[in-house]
PDB file of C-alpha atoms in Angstrom:
ATOM      1  CA  MET C   1      -9.574 -16.571  -2.188  1.00 83.00           C
ATOM      2  CA  ASP C   2     -12.364 -16.648  -4.745  1.00 87.00           C
ATOM      3  CA  ASN C   3     -13.284 -13.640  -6.885  1.00 86.00           C
ATOM      4  CA  ILE C   4     -16.419 -12.751  -4.924  1.00 87.00           C
ATOM      5  CA  ASN C   5     -14.482 -12.557  -1.663  1.00 93.00           C
ATOM      6  CA  VAL C   6     -11.769 -10.472  -3.334  1.00 95.00           C
ATOM      7  CA  LEU C   7     -14.429  -8.019  -4.525  1.00 95.00           C
ATOM      8  CA  ARG C   8     -16.020  -7.874  -1.078  1.00 96.00           C
ATOM      9  CA  LEU C   9     -12.610  -7.357   0.499  1.00 97.00           C
ATOM     10  CA  LYS C  10     -11.861  -4.515  -1.946  1.00 96.00           C
ATOM     11  CA  ARG C  11     -15.125  -2.781  -1.033  1.00 97.00           C
ATOM     12  CA  THR C  12     -14.527  -3.226   2.671  1.00 97.00           C
ATOM     13  CA  LEU C  13     -10.989  -1.901   2.294  1.00 97.00           C
ATOM     14  CA  ALA C  14     -12.272   1.153   0.414  1.00 97.00           C
ATOM     15  CA  TYR C  15     -14.669   1.827   3.288  1.00 97.00           C
ATOM     16  CA  LEU C  16     -11.862   1.459   5.837  1.00 97.00           C
ATOM     17  CA  GLU C  17      -9.682   3.859   3.852  1.00 97.00           C
ATOM     18  CA  SER C  18     -12.489   6.433   3.720  1.00 96.00           C
ATOM     19  CA  LYS C  19     -12.946   6.227   7.490  1.00 94.00           C
ATOM     20  CA  GLN C  20      -9.191   6.577   8.005  1.00 94.00           C
ATOM     21  CA  ARG C  21      -9.167   9.722   5.820  1.00 93.00           C
ATOM     22  CA  GLU C  22     -12.127  11.074   7.767  1.00 91.00           C
ATOM     23  CA  LEU C  23     -10.295  10.423  11.035  1.00 89.00           C
ATOM     24  CA  LYS C  24      -7.265  12.380   9.782  1.00 87.00           C
ATOM     25  CA  ARG C  25      -9.509  15.305   8.780  1.00 87.00           C
ATOM     26  CA  GLN C  26     -11.140  15.444  12.221  1.00 83.00           C
ATOM     27  CA  ASN C  27      -7.916  16.840  13.770  1.00 74.00           C
ATOM     28  CA  GLU C  28      -8.655  17.566  17.407  1.00 71.00           C
ATOM     29  CA  ASN C  29     -12.390  16.987  17.373  1.00 76.00           C
ATOM     30  CA  ASP C  30     -13.799  14.050  19.284  1.00 77.00           C
ATOM     31  CA  THR C  31     -12.643  11.063  17.246  1.00 77.00           C
ATOM     32  CA  ARG C  32     -13.441   8.222  19.645  1.00 85.00           C
ATOM     33  CA  SER C  33     -16.409   6.939  17.654  1.00 89.00           C
ATOM     34  CA  LEU C  34     -14.411   6.925  14.402  1.00 90.00           C
ATOM     35  CA  GLU C  35     -11.472   5.196  16.086  1.00 91.00           C
ATOM     36  CA  SER C  36     -13.822   2.577  17.531  1.00 93.00           C
ATOM     37  CA  MET C  37     -15.435   1.999  14.145  1.00 94.00           C
ATOM     38  CA  ILE C  38     -12.044   1.573  12.456  1.00 95.00           C
ATOM     39  CA  LYS C  39     -10.861  -0.820  15.161  1.00 96.00           C
ATOM     40  CA  TYR C  40     -14.032  -2.912  14.836  1.00 96.00           C
ATOM     41  CA  LEU C  41     -13.810  -2.906  11.038  1.00 97.00           C
ATOM     42  CA  LYS C  42     -10.223  -4.191  11.055  1.00 97.00           C
ATOM     43  CA  LYS C  43     -11.083  -6.986  13.495  1.00 97.00           C
ATOM     44  CA  ASP C  44     -14.137  -7.902  11.424  1.00 96.00           C
ATOM     45  CA  MET C  45     -12.072  -8.001   8.223  1.00 97.00           C
ATOM     46  CA  LEU C  46      -9.527 -10.313   9.889  1.00 97.00           C
ATOM     47  CA  GLU C  47     -12.215 -12.755  10.948  1.00 96.00           C
ATOM     48  CA  GLN C  48     -14.633 -12.538   8.033  1.00 96.00           C
ATOM     49  CA  PHE C  49     -12.021 -12.877   5.279  1.00 96.00           C
ATOM     50  CA  LYS C  50      -9.646 -15.104   7.306  1.00 96.00           C
ATOM     51  CA  LEU C  51      -6.775 -12.764   6.414  1.00 96.00           C
ATOM     52  CA  THR C  52      -4.275 -14.616   8.601  1.00 95.00           C
ATOM     53  CA  GLU C  53      -4.446 -17.483   6.085  1.00 95.00           C
ATOM     54  CA  TYR C  54      -2.950 -15.120   3.488  1.00 94.00           C
ATOM     55  CA  ASP C  55      -0.563 -13.117   5.682  1.00 95.00           C
ATOM     56  CA  ILE C  56       0.499 -14.588   9.003  1.00 94.00           C
ATOM     57  CA  TYR C  57       1.817 -11.237  10.231  1.00 95.00           C
ATOM     58  CA  ILE C  58      -1.331  -9.206   9.581  1.00 95.00           C
ATOM     59  CA  LYS C  59      -2.742  -9.815  13.049  1.00 93.00           C
ATOM     60  CA  GLY C  60       0.173  -7.858  14.534  1.00 94.00           C
ATOM     61  CA  GLU C  61      -0.410  -5.043  12.061  1.00 93.00           C
ATOM     62  CA  ILE C  62      -3.956  -4.439  13.247  1.00 93.00           C
ATOM     63  CA  TYR C  63      -2.732  -1.709  15.614  1.00 94.00           C
ATOM     64  CA  ASN C  64      -1.390   0.452  12.771  1.00 96.00           C
ATOM     65  CA  THR C  65      -4.182   1.178  10.305  1.00 96.00           C
ATOM     66  CA  GLU C  66      -1.895   2.373   7.504  1.00 96.00           C
ATOM     67  CA  THR C  67       0.201  -0.810   7.676  1.00 96.00           C
ATOM     68  CA  PHE C  68      -2.947  -2.920   7.885  1.00 97.00           C
ATOM     69  CA  ILE C  69      -4.351  -1.243   4.762  1.00 97.00           C
ATOM     70  CA  GLN C  70      -1.117  -1.898   2.841  1.00 97.00           C
ATOM     71  CA  SER C  71      -1.148  -5.561   3.885  1.00 96.00           C
ATOM     72  CA  VAL C  72      -4.761  -5.978   2.752  1.00 97.00           C
ATOM     73  CA  LYS C  73      -3.913  -4.341  -0.581  1.00 97.00           C
ATOM     74  CA  SER C  74      -1.078  -6.811  -0.982  1.00 96.00           C
ATOM     75  CA  ILE C  75      -3.433  -9.727  -0.256  1.00 96.00           C
ATOM     76  CA  ILE C  76      -5.902  -8.379  -2.823  1.00 96.00           C
ATOM     77  CA  ASP C  77      -3.163  -7.974  -5.453  1.00 95.00           C
ATOM     78  CA  THR C  78      -1.896 -11.488  -4.873  1.00 94.00           C
ATOM     79  CA  ASN C  79      -5.364 -13.029  -5.077  1.00 93.00           C
ATOM     80  CA  SER C  80      -6.615 -10.981  -8.027  1.00 88.00           C
ATOM     81  CA  LYS C  81      -4.304 -12.698 -10.491  1.00 73.00           C
TER      82      LYS C  81
END
């Protein structure tokens, strides 16, 4: 992955993390729109950055946002060197 894509992926990941924190803060309020946004963002990241080329198991991790975030961080770390 080239440096520009790594930077874009870092920014997108930071946005995903902020939305995940916001979702946790919402508690019992209506969170459907946030959940939908997070779901869309993860799918978009998979496709746009072709993450399955770097981690073949990441597609199965899309259902757990915390695990997905950790996998993306690992991809970024590996490709930042």
